[in-house]
Amino acid sequence: MDAERRSFTTLPILGMDRTNFMPGVAAAGVLLLVLVGVVIVLYNEQAYRDAKTQQVEAQSRILASTVTAALAFDDRKAAQEAVNALAVDPQIRAAAVYDAHGDLFASYTGTGGPAVPKAVNDISPAAEREQLVVTTPVRQGSVAVGTIYVQTAIDPISRRFQRYVALTLLVTMAALIFVLLGFAQRRLTEVNERLRRQGEELSDVNENLRAQIEQRENVEATLRQVQKMEAMGQLTGGIAHDFNNLLQVIIGNLEVLRRRNLAPGDDAKRMVDAAIRGGQRAATLTQRLLAFARRQPLDPKPIDVNKLVAGMSELLHRTLGESITIETVLAGGIWRVAADANQLENALLNLAVNARDAMPDGGRLTIETANAHLDEAYADANEVKAGQYALIAVSDTGSGMPPDVVAKAFEPFFTTKDVGKGSGLGLSQVYGFIKQSGGHAKIYSELSQGTTIKLYLPRLTVAADAHDGTLDAAALPAGDRDRLVLVVEDDEDVRAHAVSILTELGYPVLEAVDGASALQLLEAHAEIRMLFTDVGLPGGLNGRQLADEARKRRPELFVLYTTGYARNAIVHQGRLDPGVELITKPFTFSSLATKVNAVFERRDGRGAQAH
Amino acid sequence: MRQKPRSAGGVLRWLLVVAAWSALAAALARAQAPAVEYAVKATDLYKFVPFVEWPPEALPPSDPLVICVVGRDRVSDLVDEAVNGQTSAGHPIRVVHGQSGSLRDAHCNILYVALRGAAAVDALDRVRGQPVLTVTDAAQEPRAAGVVNFVVIDNRVRFEIDQHAAAENHLVISSKLLSLAIRVTPRP
């Protein structure tokens, strides 16, 4: 493409150098031609005149020699005859012979010719251009015996110029050709100039088009990647959600079985424990899938990234081992961000583990923080909003990744590790989490140099409702007989599981399958203290709408949501609304116990807050 | 200031009057009046020279041209005066007056015969065959006429040319002269 363009713009265009030269040459040529023509005409004119003079002189000399005898013997008659002989030349207008005394001796006047002078002394030179006067002495030996006078007309100018017609035509034609050539040259030059300009424009347009195509290709590639990730997110999200519900049922029932019927040391209890562990691992896996699909419920809170990274150093040392040195470079005045602190720690741990795996012989892990600004150009090319971000960069001195691996590194189930050693979900989970948090993740890697993964989290500008969310509970809090819980869940197994846990904890429980029946129960039982509802409900009202409706009637009502993944109804742009309590499925006996108690306690401790 | 041009004009007018008179006199002189006739004939004698070709040995270049005159008439009296100081075709002209008897030794180039009748015939016979241009005046009979014979027609001097006689005398007459002759006797 470059070579083509170059050859096109430097295409030699004929005649360019003679742009201003040619018209001058044409004009000079025409002038020269005309000048030469005039010179030739003048020369011919003079030559004609000379020839005519010579001719007339010859005639007069002949006459002179003819009339010598007549003059010598005073024979006017003979002289007259000799003079009259000139009549054969029609151009001779007058002729005369004068004797030795200068007196007129004989004369001849042609038709229309002038009167001859009376004496030699009266002879005057030619009066007009169109006549020629020649006088010749008549000599007898060395003695002048008289004078001959001959006046001739020369060809009239019109006749003379007839001879120059051909020449004039030639000169005119040549001049015309010159002029035409000049015009043609000028025209050609103009056309060439226009062609050149058009060529330039064309190459500009071409260049423009090429740039546009390139840009479009880039955008399309990015879009394709985004769409691919989106599609995979949809797929994994859908599957994970259903899996989640199924796992809820499996784990829930296994727990009920373990708690109720089995004595410690029993083989059956061991098997149930193993099944529960498997189920929980499966649940973890689906959580990570949901994270990638950006459907994990997040609990974003204002975070000081530096504090978070510093707080992780002990954990990281333990995780990475002695062979890897950890260096943290923390920028001062780092911007605060809003993110789910647990998930962010998870993400950093994920990256650290990946780094460790890339440095089997040891190395250095560097975690840097910085304030960063992503400009429009970078933002457009990377599907992220331009603006201010807090950056956490995790670098290793490991083996690095080739570009094709970098391109796929964020895709789920893509792994370079041996089968069974990696799930292929670590980086995709990080990616999903960062995207869901409104941030941006980027991999820079060089083979045998190392890899840097940069996580950008949007700067927090609005002071968010900050509440310390230490959800840890040491012991399982017992239920309260006065706290009637209404469980709303369309999935019968999940509902039964939830009811059994709550009942076991000591809470009185009512249950409903959809929003409408739940509202009826609320109306009928004023003692209901908590609404524990699935977010996704059939029959017109979803969990959020049900809660809103319930709160209208019972502002003091506690609400706890549960969901496989958070839909828009409960999660605005993937974030939990401030003040909304949520427990994700599959929940365990202890996690539900802790959560329900926490909801009751917090509300009681701080006073009921209308949503 | 006005006096000068008037006096100049007067001089001019006087000159013009003089010129007119002299012109009139010349015209009168050239008129073929009887007195003038003989002078013209005398002058014509040497005027023939350019139109006549003598044999080279008879008239070497720059040798004097001899005009012999025999007899006496009104022309012969004027010859010396007419020829005096003249040259013709590079030849100084000499006039010799003599008798017919001395003609053979006189080396004449031109012989004017101012004689009549038998005397004239005799004189002509004496130079017959010699390179001599014989000239007679108004000879009546052919035998008494020379190569050139003056006649007067309309008061003008004209001449006849006898080519036969010219050939006898080894002379070649120019056609220019012949064209002026009123009569030419052809060669034999």
Tab-separated table of N, CA, C and O in Angstrom, chain A residues 65-66 68-70 72-76 78 101 140, chain B residues 30 32 44 47-48 50-51 156 158-159 176-177 180:
chain	number	residue	atom	x	y	z
A	65	SER	N	22.698	53.399	-77.172
A	65	SER	CA	23.587	53.009	-78.265
A	65	SER	C	22.858	53.046	-79.605
A	65	SER	O	23.479	53.247	-80.640
A	66	THR	N	21.507	52.858	-79.514
A	66	THR	CA	20.742	52.892	-80.756
A	66	THR	C	20.690	54.302	-81.347
A	66	THR	O	20.716	54.486	-82.554
A	68	THR	N	22.831	56.820	-80.857
A	68	THR	CA	24.064	57.613	-81.001
A	68	THR	C	24.169	58.228	-82.388
A	68	THR	O	24.434	59.433	-82.545
A	69	ALA	N	23.929	57.369	-83.381
A	69	ALA	CA	24.052	57.870	-84.757
A	69	ALA	C	23.023	58.956	-85.041
A	69	ALA	O	23.331	60.003	-85.608
A	70	ALA	N	21.797	58.670	-84.572
A	70	ALA	CA	20.731	59.646	-84.808
A	70	ALA	C	21.069	60.988	-84.175
A	70	ALA	O	20.836	62.058	-84.764
A	72	ALA	N	24.162	61.954	-83.441
A	72	ALA	CA	25.325	62.511	-84.117
A	72	ALA	C	24.920	63.232	-85.385
A	72	ALA	O	25.439	64.309	-85.685
A	73	PHE	N	23.955	62.665	-86.077
A	73	PHE	CA	23.570	63.272	-87.345
A	73	PHE	C	22.267	64.016	-87.265
A	73	PHE	O	21.621	64.260	-88.260
A	74	ASP	N	21.835	64.283	-85.971
A	74	ASP	CA	20.683	65.150	-85.776
A	74	ASP	C	19.448	64.614	-86.473
A	74	ASP	O	18.658	65.355	-87.029
A	75	ASP	N	19.317	63.268	-86.453
A	75	ASP	CA	18.177	62.661	-87.158
A	75	ASP	C	17.081	62.369	-86.162
A	75	ASP	O	17.013	61.329	-85.525
A	76	ARG	N	16.220	63.319	-85.978
A	76	ARG	CA	15.162	63.175	-84.996
A	76	ARG	C	14.213	62.048	-85.322
A	76	ARG	O	13.675	61.382	-84.443
A	78	ALA	N	14.848	59.202	-86.839
A	78	ALA	CA	15.413	57.911	-86.445
A	78	ALA	C	15.387	57.746	-84.924
A	78	ALA	O	15.045	56.683	-84.392
A	101	HIS	N	23.357	69.263	-75.957
A	101	HIS	CA	23.081	70.515	-75.259
A	101	HIS	C	22.093	70.329	-74.135
A	101	HIS	O	21.792	71.269	-73.414
A	140	GLN	N	29.631	58.892	-77.478
A	140	GLN	CA	30.270	58.532	-78.748
A	140	GLN	C	31.732	58.402	-78.378
A	140	GLN	O	32.423	59.411	-78.234
B	30	ARG	N	20.666	75.995	-85.717
B	30	ARG	CA	20.464	74.613	-86.068
B	30	ARG	C	19.427	74.448	-87.168
B	30	ARG	O	19.340	73.387	-87.774
B	32	GLN	N	17.922	74.357	-90.711
B	32	GLN	CA	18.686	73.999	-91.889
B	32	GLN	C	18.646	75.129	-92.927
B	32	GLN	O	18.196	74.963	-94.069
B	44	ASP	N	29.696	66.677	-90.167
B	44	ASP	CA	29.353	65.260	-90.321
B	44	ASP	C	30.557	64.434	-90.735
B	44	ASP	O	30.625	63.245	-90.406
B	47	LYS	N	32.048	63.058	-87.907
B	47	LYS	CA	31.068	62.305	-87.115
B	47	LYS	C	30.851	60.897	-87.646
B	47	LYS	O	30.344	60.025	-86.937
B	48	PHE	N	31.207	60.681	-88.946
B	48	PHE	CA	31.048	59.338	-89.504
B	48	PHE	C	32.014	58.342	-88.857
B	48	PHE	O	31.738	57.138	-88.812
B	50	PRO	N	33.045	57.109	-85.914
B	50	PRO	CA	32.706	56.004	-85.015
B	50	PRO	C	31.880	54.907	-85.681
B	50	PRO	O	31.825	53.784	-85.158
B	51	PHE	N	31.216	55.268	-86.799
B	51	PHE	CA	30.293	54.295	-87.392
B	51	PHE	C	30.903	53.569	-88.585
B	51	PHE	O	30.227	52.806	-89.244
B	156	ARG	N	16.851	69.448	-94.442
B	156	ARG	CA	17.731	68.789	-93.477
B	156	ARG	C	18.777	67.978	-94.228
B	156	ARG	O	18.494	67.415	-95.293
B	158	ARG	N	20.719	64.970	-95.160
B	158	ARG	CA	20.639	63.514	-95.046
B	158	ARG	C	21.703	62.916	-95.932
B	158	ARG	O	22.429	63.638	-96.634
B	159	PHE	N	21.820	61.588	-95.912
B	159	PHE	CA	22.851	61.000	-96.777
B	159	PHE	C	22.404	59.653	-97.299
B	159	PHE	O	21.542	58.989	-96.713
B	176	LYS	N	23.959	51.313	-87.462
B	176	LYS	CA	23.362	52.514	-86.886
B	176	LYS	C	23.376	53.630	-87.922
B	176	LYS	O	22.417	54.391	-88.050
B	177	LEU	N	24.499	53.697	-88.601
B	177	LEU	CA	24.616	54.744	-89.629
B	177	LEU	C	23.714	54.421	-90.805
B	177	LEU	O	23.008	55.281	-91.329
B	180	LEU	N	20.261	55.435	-90.584
B	180	LEU	CA	19.971	56.851	-90.767
B	180	LEU	C	19.974	57.250	-92.243
B	180	LEU	O	19.488	58.325	-92.594
